Short mmCIF file of C-alpha atoms in Angstrom, two decimals:
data_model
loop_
_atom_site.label_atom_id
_atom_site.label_comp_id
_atom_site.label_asym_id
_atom_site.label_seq_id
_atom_site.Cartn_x
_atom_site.Cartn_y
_atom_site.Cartn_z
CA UNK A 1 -58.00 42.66 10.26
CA UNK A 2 -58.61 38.73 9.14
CA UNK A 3 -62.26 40.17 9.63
CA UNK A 4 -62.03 43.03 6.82
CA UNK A 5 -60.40 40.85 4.71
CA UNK A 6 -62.72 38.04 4.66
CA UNK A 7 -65.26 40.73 3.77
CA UNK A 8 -63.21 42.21 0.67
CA UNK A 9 -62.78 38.55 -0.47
CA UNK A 10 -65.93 37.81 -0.66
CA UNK A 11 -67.26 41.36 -2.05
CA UNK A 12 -65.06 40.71 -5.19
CA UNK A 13 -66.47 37.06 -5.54
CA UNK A 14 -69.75 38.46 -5.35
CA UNK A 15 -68.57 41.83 -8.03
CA UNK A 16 -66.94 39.15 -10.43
CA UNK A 17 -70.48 36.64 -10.19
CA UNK A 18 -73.08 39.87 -10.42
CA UNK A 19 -71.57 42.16 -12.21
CA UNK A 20 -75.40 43.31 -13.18
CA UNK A 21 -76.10 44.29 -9.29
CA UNK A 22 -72.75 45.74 -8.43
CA UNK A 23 -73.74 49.66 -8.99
CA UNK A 24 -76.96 49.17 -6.62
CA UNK A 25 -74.73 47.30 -3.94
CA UNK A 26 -72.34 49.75 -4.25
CA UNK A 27 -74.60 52.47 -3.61
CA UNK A 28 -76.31 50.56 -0.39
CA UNK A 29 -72.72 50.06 0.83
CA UNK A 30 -71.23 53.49 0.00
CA UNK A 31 -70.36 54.26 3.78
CA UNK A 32 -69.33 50.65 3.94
CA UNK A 33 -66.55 51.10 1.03
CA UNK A 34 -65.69 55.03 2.56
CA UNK A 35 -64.87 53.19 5.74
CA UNK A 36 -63.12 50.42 4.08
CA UNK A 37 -60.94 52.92 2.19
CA UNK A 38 -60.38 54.86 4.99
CA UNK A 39 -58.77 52.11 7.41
CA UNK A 40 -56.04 51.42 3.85
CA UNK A 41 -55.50 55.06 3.34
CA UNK A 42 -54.99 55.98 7.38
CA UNK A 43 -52.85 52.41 7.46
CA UNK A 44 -50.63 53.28 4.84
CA UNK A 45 -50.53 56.76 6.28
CA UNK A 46 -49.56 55.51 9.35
CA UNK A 47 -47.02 53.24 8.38
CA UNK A 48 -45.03 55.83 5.99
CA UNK A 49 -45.17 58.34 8.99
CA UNK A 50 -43.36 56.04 11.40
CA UNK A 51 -40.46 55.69 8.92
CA UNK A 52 -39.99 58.95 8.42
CA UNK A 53 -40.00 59.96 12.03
CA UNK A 54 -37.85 56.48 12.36
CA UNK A 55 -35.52 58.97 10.13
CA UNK A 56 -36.00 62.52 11.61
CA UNK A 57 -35.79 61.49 15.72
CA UNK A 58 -33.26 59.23 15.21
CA UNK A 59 -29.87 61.04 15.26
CA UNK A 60 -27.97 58.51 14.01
CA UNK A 61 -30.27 57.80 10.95
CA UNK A 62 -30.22 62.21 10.36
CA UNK A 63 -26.31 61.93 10.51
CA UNK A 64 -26.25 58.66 7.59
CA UNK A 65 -29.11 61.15 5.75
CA UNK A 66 -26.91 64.06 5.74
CA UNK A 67 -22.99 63.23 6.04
CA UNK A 68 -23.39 60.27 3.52
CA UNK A 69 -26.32 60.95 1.51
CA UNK A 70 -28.67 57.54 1.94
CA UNK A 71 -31.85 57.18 1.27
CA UNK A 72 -34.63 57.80 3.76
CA UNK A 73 -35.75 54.08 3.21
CA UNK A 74 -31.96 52.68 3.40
CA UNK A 75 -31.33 54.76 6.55
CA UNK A 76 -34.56 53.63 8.09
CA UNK A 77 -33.56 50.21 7.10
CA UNK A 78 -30.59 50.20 8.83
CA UNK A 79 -31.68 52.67 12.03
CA UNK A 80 -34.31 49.38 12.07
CA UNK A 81 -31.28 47.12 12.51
CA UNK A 82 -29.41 48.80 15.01
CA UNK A 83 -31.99 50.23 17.78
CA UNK A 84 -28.96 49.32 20.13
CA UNK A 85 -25.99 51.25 18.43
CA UNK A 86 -25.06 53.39 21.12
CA UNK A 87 -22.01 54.86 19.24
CA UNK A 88 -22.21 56.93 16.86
CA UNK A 89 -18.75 57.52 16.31
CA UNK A 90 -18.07 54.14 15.96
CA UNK A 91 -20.46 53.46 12.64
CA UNK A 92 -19.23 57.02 11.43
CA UNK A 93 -15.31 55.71 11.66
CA UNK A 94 -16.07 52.52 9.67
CA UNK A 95 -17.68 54.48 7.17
CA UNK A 96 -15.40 56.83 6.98
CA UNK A 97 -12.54 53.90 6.96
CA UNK A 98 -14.45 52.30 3.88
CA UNK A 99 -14.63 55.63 1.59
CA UNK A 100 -11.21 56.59 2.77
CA UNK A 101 -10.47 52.68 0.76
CA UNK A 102 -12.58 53.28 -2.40
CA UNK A 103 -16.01 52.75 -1.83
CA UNK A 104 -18.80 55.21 -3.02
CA UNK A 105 -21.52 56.50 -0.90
CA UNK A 106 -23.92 54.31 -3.22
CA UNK A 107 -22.03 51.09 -3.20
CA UNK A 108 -22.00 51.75 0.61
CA UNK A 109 -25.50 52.14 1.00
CA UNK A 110 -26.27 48.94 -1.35
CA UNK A 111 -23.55 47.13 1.36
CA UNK A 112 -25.53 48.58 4.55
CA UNK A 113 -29.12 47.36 2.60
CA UNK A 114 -27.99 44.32 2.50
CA UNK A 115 -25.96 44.03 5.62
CA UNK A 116 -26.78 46.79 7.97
CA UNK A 117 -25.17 45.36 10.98
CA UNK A 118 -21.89 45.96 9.55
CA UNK A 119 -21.69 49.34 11.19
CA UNK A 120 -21.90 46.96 14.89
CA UNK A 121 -19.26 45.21 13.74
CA UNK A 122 -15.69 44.96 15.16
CA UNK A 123 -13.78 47.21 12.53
CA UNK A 124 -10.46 45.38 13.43
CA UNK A 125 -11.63 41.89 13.34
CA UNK A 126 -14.58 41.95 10.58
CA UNK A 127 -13.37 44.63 8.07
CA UNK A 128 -9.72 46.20 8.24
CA UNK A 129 -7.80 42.60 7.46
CA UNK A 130 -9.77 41.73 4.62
CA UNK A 131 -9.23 44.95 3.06
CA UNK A 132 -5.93 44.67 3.55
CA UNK A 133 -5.16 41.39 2.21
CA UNK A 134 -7.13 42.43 -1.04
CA UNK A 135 -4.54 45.39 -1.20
CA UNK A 136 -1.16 43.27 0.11
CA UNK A 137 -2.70 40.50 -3.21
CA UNK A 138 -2.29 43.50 -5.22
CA UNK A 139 -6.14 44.15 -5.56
CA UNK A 140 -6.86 47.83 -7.26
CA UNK A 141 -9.27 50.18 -4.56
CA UNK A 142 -11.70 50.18 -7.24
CA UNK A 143 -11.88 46.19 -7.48
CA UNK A 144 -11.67 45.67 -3.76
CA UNK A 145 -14.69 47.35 -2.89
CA UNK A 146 -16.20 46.16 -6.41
CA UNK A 147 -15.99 42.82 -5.28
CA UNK A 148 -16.88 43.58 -1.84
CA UNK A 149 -20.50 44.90 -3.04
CA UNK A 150 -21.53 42.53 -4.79
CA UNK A 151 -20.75 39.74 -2.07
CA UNK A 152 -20.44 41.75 1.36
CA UNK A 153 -20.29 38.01 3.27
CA UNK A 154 -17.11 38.37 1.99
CA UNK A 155 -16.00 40.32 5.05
CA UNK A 156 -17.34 37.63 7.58
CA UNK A 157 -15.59 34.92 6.18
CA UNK A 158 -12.71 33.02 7.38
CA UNK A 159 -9.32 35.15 6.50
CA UNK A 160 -7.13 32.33 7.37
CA UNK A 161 -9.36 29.81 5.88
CA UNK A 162 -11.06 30.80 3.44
CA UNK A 163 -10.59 33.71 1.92
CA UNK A 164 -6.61 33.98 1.53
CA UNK A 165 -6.27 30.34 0.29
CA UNK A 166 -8.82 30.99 -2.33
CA UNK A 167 -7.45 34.62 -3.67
CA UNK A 168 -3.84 33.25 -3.51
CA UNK A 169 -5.11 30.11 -5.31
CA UNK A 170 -7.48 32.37 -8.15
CA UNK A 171 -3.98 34.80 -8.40
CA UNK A 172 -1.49 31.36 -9.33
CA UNK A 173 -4.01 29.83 -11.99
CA UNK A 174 -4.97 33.01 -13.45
CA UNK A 175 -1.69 35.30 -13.26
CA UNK A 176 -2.87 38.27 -11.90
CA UNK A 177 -5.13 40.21 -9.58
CA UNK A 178 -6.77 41.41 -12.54
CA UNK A 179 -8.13 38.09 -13.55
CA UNK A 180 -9.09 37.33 -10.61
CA UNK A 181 -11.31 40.35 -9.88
CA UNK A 182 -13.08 40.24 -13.34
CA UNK A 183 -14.19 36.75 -12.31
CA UNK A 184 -15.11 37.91 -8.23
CA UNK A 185 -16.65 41.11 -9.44
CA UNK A 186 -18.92 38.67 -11.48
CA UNK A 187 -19.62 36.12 -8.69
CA UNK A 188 -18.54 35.44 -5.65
CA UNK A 189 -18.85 31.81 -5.10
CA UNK A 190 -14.91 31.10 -5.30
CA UNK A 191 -15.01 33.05 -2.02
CA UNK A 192 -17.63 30.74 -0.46
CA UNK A 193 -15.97 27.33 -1.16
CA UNK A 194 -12.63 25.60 -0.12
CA UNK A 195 -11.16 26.05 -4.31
CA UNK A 196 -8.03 24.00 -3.11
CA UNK A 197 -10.09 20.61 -2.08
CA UNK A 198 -12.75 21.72 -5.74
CA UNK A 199 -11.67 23.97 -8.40
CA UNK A 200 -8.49 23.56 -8.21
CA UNK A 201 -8.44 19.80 -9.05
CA UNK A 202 -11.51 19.90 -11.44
CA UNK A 203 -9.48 22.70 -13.62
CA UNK A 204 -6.49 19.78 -13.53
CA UNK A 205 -8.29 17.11 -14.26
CA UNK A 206 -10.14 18.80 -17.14
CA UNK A 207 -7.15 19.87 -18.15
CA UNK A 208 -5.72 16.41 -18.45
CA UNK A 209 -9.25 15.53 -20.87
CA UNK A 210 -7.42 18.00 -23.27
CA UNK A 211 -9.68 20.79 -22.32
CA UNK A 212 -7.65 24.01 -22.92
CA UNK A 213 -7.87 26.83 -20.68
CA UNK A 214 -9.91 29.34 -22.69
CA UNK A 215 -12.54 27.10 -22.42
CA UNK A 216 -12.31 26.41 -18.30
CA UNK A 217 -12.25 30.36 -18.30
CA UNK A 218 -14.92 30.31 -20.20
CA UNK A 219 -16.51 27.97 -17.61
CA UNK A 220 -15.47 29.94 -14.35
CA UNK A 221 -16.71 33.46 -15.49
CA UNK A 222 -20.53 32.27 -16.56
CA UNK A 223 -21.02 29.25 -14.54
CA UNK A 224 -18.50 29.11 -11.58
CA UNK A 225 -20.67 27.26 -9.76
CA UNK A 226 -19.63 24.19 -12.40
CA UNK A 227 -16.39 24.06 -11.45
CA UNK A 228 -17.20 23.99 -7.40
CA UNK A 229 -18.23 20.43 -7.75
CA UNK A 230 -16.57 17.62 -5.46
CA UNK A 231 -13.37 16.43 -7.75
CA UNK A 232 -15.64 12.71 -7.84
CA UNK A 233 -18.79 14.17 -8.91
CA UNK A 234 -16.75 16.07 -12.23
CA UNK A 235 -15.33 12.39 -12.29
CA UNK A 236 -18.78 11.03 -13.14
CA UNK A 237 -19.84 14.27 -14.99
CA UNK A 238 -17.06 13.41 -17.88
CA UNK A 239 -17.84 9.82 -17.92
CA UNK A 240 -21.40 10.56 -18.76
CA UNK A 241 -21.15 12.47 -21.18
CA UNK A 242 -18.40 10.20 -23.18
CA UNK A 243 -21.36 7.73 -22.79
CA UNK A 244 -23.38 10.36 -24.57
CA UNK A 245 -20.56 10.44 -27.26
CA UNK A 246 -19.45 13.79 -27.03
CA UNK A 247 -16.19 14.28 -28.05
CA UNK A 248 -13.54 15.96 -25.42
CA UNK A 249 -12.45 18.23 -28.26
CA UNK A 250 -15.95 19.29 -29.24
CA UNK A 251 -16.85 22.98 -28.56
CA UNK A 252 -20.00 21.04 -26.71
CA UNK A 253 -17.72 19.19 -24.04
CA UNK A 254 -17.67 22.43 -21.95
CA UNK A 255 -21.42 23.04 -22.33
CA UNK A 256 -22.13 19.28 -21.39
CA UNK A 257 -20.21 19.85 -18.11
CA UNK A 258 -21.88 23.10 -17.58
CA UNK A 259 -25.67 21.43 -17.81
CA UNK A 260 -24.34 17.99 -15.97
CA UNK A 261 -22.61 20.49 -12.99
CA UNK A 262 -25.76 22.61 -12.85
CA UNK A 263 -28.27 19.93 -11.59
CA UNK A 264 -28.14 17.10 -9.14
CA UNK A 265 -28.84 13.35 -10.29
CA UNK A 266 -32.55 13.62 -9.46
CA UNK A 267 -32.99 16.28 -11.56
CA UNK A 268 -30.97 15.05 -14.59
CA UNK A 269 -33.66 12.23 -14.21
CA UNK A 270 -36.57 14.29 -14.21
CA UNK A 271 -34.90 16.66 -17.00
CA UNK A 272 -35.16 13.07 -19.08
CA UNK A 273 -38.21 12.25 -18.53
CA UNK A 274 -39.79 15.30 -19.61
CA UNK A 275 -37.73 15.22 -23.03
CA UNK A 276 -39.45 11.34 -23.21
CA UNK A 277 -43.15 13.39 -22.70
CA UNK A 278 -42.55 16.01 -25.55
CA UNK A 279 -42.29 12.82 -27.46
CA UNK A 280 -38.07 12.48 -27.84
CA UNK A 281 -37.08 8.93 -28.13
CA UNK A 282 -33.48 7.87 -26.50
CA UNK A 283 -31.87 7.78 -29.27
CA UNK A 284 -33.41 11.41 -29.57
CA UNK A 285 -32.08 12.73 -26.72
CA UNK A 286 -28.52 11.34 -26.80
CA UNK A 287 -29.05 13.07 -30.78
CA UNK A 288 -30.03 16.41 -28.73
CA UNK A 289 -27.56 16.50 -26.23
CA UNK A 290 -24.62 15.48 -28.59
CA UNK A 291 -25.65 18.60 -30.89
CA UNK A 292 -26.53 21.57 -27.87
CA UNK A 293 -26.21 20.31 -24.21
CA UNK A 294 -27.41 23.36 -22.89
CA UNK A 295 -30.87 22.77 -24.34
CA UNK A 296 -31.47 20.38 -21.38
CA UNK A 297 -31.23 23.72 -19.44
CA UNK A 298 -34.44 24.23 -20.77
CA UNK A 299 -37.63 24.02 -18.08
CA UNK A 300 -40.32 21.61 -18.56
CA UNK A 301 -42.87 24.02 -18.57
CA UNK A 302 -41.24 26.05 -21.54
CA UNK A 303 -41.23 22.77 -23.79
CA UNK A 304 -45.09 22.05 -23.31
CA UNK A 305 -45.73 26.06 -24.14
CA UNK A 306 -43.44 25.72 -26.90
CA UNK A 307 -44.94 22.27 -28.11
CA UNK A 308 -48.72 24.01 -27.98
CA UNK A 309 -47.57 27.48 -29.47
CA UNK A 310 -46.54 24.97 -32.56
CA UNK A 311 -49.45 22.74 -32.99
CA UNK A 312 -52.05 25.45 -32.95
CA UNK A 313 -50.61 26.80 -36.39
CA UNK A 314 -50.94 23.22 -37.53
CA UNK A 315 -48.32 24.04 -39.72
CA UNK A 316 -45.57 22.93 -37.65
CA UNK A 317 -45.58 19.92 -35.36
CA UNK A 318 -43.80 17.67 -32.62
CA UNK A 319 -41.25 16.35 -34.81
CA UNK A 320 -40.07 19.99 -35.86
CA UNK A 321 -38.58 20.20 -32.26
CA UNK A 322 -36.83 16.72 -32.35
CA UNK A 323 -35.67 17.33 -35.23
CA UNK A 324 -34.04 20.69 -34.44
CA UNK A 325 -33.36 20.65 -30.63
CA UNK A 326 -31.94 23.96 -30.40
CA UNK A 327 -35.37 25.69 -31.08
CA UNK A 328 -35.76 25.23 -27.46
CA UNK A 329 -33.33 27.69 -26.21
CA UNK A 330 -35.39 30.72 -28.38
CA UNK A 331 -37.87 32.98 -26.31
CA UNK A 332 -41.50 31.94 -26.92
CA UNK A 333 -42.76 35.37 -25.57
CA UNK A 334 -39.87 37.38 -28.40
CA UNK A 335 -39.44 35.43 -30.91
CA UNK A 336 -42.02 32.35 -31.74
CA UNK A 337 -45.43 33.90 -30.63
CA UNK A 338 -44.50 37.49 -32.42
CA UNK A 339 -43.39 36.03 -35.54
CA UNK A 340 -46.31 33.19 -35.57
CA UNK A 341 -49.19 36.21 -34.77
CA UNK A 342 -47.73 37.74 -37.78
CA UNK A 343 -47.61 34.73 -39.95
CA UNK A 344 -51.06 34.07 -39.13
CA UNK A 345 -52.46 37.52 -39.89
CA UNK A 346 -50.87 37.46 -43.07
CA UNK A 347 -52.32 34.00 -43.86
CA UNK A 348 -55.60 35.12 -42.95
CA UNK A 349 -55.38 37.73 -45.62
CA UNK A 350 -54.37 35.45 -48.26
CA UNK A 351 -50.60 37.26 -48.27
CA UNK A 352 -48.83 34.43 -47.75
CA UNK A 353 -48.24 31.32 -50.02
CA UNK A 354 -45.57 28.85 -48.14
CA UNK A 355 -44.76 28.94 -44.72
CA UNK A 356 -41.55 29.12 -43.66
CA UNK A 357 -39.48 26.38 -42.48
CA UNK A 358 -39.27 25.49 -38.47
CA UNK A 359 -35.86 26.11 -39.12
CA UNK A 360 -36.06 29.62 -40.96
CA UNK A 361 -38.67 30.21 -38.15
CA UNK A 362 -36.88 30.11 -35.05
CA UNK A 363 -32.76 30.83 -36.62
CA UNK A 364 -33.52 33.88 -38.46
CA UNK A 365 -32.62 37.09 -37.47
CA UNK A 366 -35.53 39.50 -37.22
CA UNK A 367 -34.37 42.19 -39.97
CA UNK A 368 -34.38 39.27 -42.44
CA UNK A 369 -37.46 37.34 -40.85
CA UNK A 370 -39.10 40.87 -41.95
CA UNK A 371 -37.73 41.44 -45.35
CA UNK A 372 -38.42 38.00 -46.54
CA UNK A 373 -41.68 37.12 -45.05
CA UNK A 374 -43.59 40.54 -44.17
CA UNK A 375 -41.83 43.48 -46.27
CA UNK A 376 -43.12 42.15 -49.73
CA UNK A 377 -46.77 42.60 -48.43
CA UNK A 378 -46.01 46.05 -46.40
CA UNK A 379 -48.94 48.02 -48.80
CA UNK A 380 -51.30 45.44 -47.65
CA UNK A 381 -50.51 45.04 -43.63
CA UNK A 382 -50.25 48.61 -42.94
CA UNK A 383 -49.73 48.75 -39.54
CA UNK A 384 -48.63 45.18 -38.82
CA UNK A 385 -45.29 46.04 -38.45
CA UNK A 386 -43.43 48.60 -37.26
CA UNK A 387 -39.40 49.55 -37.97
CA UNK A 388 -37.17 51.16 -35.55
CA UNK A 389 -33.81 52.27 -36.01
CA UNK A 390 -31.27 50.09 -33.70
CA UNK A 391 -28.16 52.22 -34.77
CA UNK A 392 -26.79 55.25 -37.50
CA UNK A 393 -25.06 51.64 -39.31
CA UNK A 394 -28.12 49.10 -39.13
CA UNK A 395 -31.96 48.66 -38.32
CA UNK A 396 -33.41 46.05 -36.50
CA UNK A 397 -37.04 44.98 -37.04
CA UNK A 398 -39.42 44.45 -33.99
CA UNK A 399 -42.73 43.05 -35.14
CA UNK A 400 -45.88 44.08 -33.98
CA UNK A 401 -48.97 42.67 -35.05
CA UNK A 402 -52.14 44.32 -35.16
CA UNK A 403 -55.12 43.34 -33.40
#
C-alpha cells in the first residue's frame, strides 16, 4: 500500500512539472492507471460491503434498523462498538426506557453516535437516576432529554457529586428549571465543573463589582466557560482590567471578563504582542481594549490578512485599524474583500470619485453600502451587482463583482 502510494505521489509531481508529456505517459501507462483504479474502486467496494453485511448478519444491528429506524452507518457504528452485547433485550429495554421518557428516535441515534456503549451500560446505575432527578428538579421530558443530547457524559457523571449539587445550585440562582435548561440545552459545562467551589462565587463576587444580573446571564448563556474560572483567577481578571480603565458600570466590563476568562496568561501575552506587530502602540491597545474588549478575540492571522487586504488598495492604511479597533471583528471573506473588489472595479472604470471612509467601509450595512457607493453607477456596472430579496418588508444587497 505505502508502495502504490509512493508511486501516485510521484506521478502527480511528475503531471504538475510536464504537463506537455502527460497524454503520451498516460497512454504508455494506461494498464498501469486501469490497475491503479481498480485496487481504489474494489477497496472502496470492499469496505462499503462489510458495513452493510456488518448491518444485515448482525441481528442486533437489523432489530436497531427496523424497530427504531437508525441509519445503516449509525447502526453499524454502534454493532462496531458492541461485538460483545450478548443481550439483546437488554439494549432494546433501555431504549425503550429512554423513548418511554421523551427522547426521539433521532436524538437517540445522535446519543448512540456519540456514545454507543450506552446500550452495555447498567440501566439502574448509569441512566434511570439521572433521569429521575431531572424529573424530581422539575425538569420538562422535552428538556431532559434536550439536555441529555447535547451532553450525553451527562449520564456518567457523579449524581451525588456532581450533577445534583450543580442543578440544585443553577435552580436557586436562576429560579426555575426553566432557566436552567435554556442555559444546559446551550452548553453543558455547568454539568462538568464543581459550580459551588466556581460559579457560584464568581456570580457573587461580580455581583459585589455592581455587575447586575442581566449582564452575568448574559455571561453564562454565550460564554459559560467565563464564569468556571477558579474564584482567584476572576480575582485577577477584574483587577486587570480596572488597570486597563474600564469602568465596572461600562457595558464593556462584561466583555473584558469574557476575553480575560477565555485565554490563559500566556496567551493574553502573545494576544499583546501581536497587537504591538500590526503596529498598535500601548497606549493603543489599552485605547482598543477600553472601547471593544472582544476585539482581542481576534486571531493573529486574521489581523495580518486584514492589514494586507488594506494596504493593497493603498487607499487605506495601518493607522485606519488603530484608529478604529472594532474593524477587526468584521469578516474579511463577507464584508472587506467583497466590498473592496467592488470599489476597485468601479475605480478602474473611472465611476468612482472619493473613496469611502475606513469607517463607512467596514460599519455600513450592505443595502446602504450599495445605494450610496454602487447604485448611482448601476447603467454602467451591469452585472457587478446583483439584488436579492431578503424578505416581503426589506431587501438586502449581496455584492458580487464581476470578473
Amino acid at each position: 500500500m505505502m508502495f502504490v502510494q509512493q508511486i501516485r505521489r510521484c506521478l502527480v509531481v511528475y503531471f504538475s512539472n510536464n504537463n506537455s508529456v502527460v497524454v503520451s505517459i498516460c497512454k504508455s501507462h494506461t494498464c498501469f492507471s486501469l490497475s491503479l483504479l481498480h485496487y481504489y474502486s474494489t477497496s472502496a467496494s470492499s469496505s462499503s460491503r462489510g458495513k452493510q453485511h456488518l448491518v444485515t448478519t448482525n441481528p442486533s444491528v437489523s432489530e436497531l434498523l427496523q424497530k427504531y429506524h437508525f441509519s445503516p452507518e449509525s447502526a453499524s457504528q454502534v454493532a462496531s462498538a458492541l461485538t460483545r452485547l450478548k443481550n439483546p433485550a437488554k439494549y432494546d429495554s433501555i431504549l425503550t426506557f429512554l423513548i418511554e421518557n421523551g427522547f426521539s428516535n433521532t436524538q437517540l441515534e445522535k446519543i448512540l453516535k456519540y456514545r454507543p456503549t450506552l446500550l452495555s451500560a447498567n440501566p439502574d446505575k448509569v441512566i434511570k437516576p439521572k433521569i429521575k432527578i431531572f424529573q424530581d428538579l422539575g425538569f420538562s421530558a422535552n428538556d431532559t432529554a434536550d439536555i441529555i443530547t447535547n451532553d450525553p457524559d451527562i449520564l456518567y457523571r457523579s449524581l451525588n457529586n456532581r450533577v445534583i449539587p450543580s442543578l440544585s445550585a443553577m435552580k436557586g440562582l436562576l429560579g426555575s428549571s426553566v432557566e436552567v435548561a435554556k442555559i444546559l440545552k446551550i452548553s453543558g459545562w455547568f454539568l462538568k465543573y464543581d459550580i459551588e467551589k466556581t460559579m457560584l462565587p464568581n456570580v457573587a463576587f461580580l455581583k459585589s463589582c455592581g455587575i447586575d444580573m442581566d449582564q452575568i446571564s448574559w455571561l453564562m448563556y454565550n460564554f459559560p466557560r467565563s464564569l468556571l474560572c477558579k474564584p482567584e483567577s476572576m480575582t485577577k481578571f477584574v483587577e486587570r482590567i480596572d488597570e486597563m480603565g474600564i469602568s465596572r458600570s461600562s457595558k464593556m466590563f462584561i466583555h473584558a471578563i469574557r476575553v480575560l476568562g477565555s485565554m490563559t496568561n500566556e496567551t493574553w501575552e502573545l494576544k499583546l504582542k501581536a497587537f504591538q506587530n500590526l503596529g498598535f502602540s500601548e497606549d493603543d491597545i489599552v485605547a482598543a481594549f477600553r472601547k471593544a474588549p472582544q476585539v482581542f478575540c481576534a486571531s493573529e492571522d486574521k489581523m495580518r490578512k486584514l492589514k494586507e487586504v488594506l494596504l493593497a488598495t493603498r487607499k487605506y492604511d495601518i493607522l485606519s485599524i488603530i484608529n478604529h479597533p472594532t474593524s477587526l471583528i468584521c469578516s474579511i471573506e463577507k464584508r472587506y474583500k467583497p466590498r473592496l473588489q467592488v470599489l476597485g472595479i468601479l475605480d478602474s472604470k473611472n465611476l468612482i470619485k472619493d473613496w469611502p471612509s475606513f469607517a463607512a467601509l467596514y460599519k455600513m450595512p450592505d443595502d446602504r453600502f450599495f445605494k450610496k457607493y454602487v447604485g448611482p453607477y448601476s447603467d454602467e456596472v451591469g452585472d457587478l451587482f446583483l439584488l436579492n430579496s431578503a424578505s416581503s418588508s426589506k431587501r438586502s444587497v449581496k455584492l458580487i463583482p464581476s470578473a
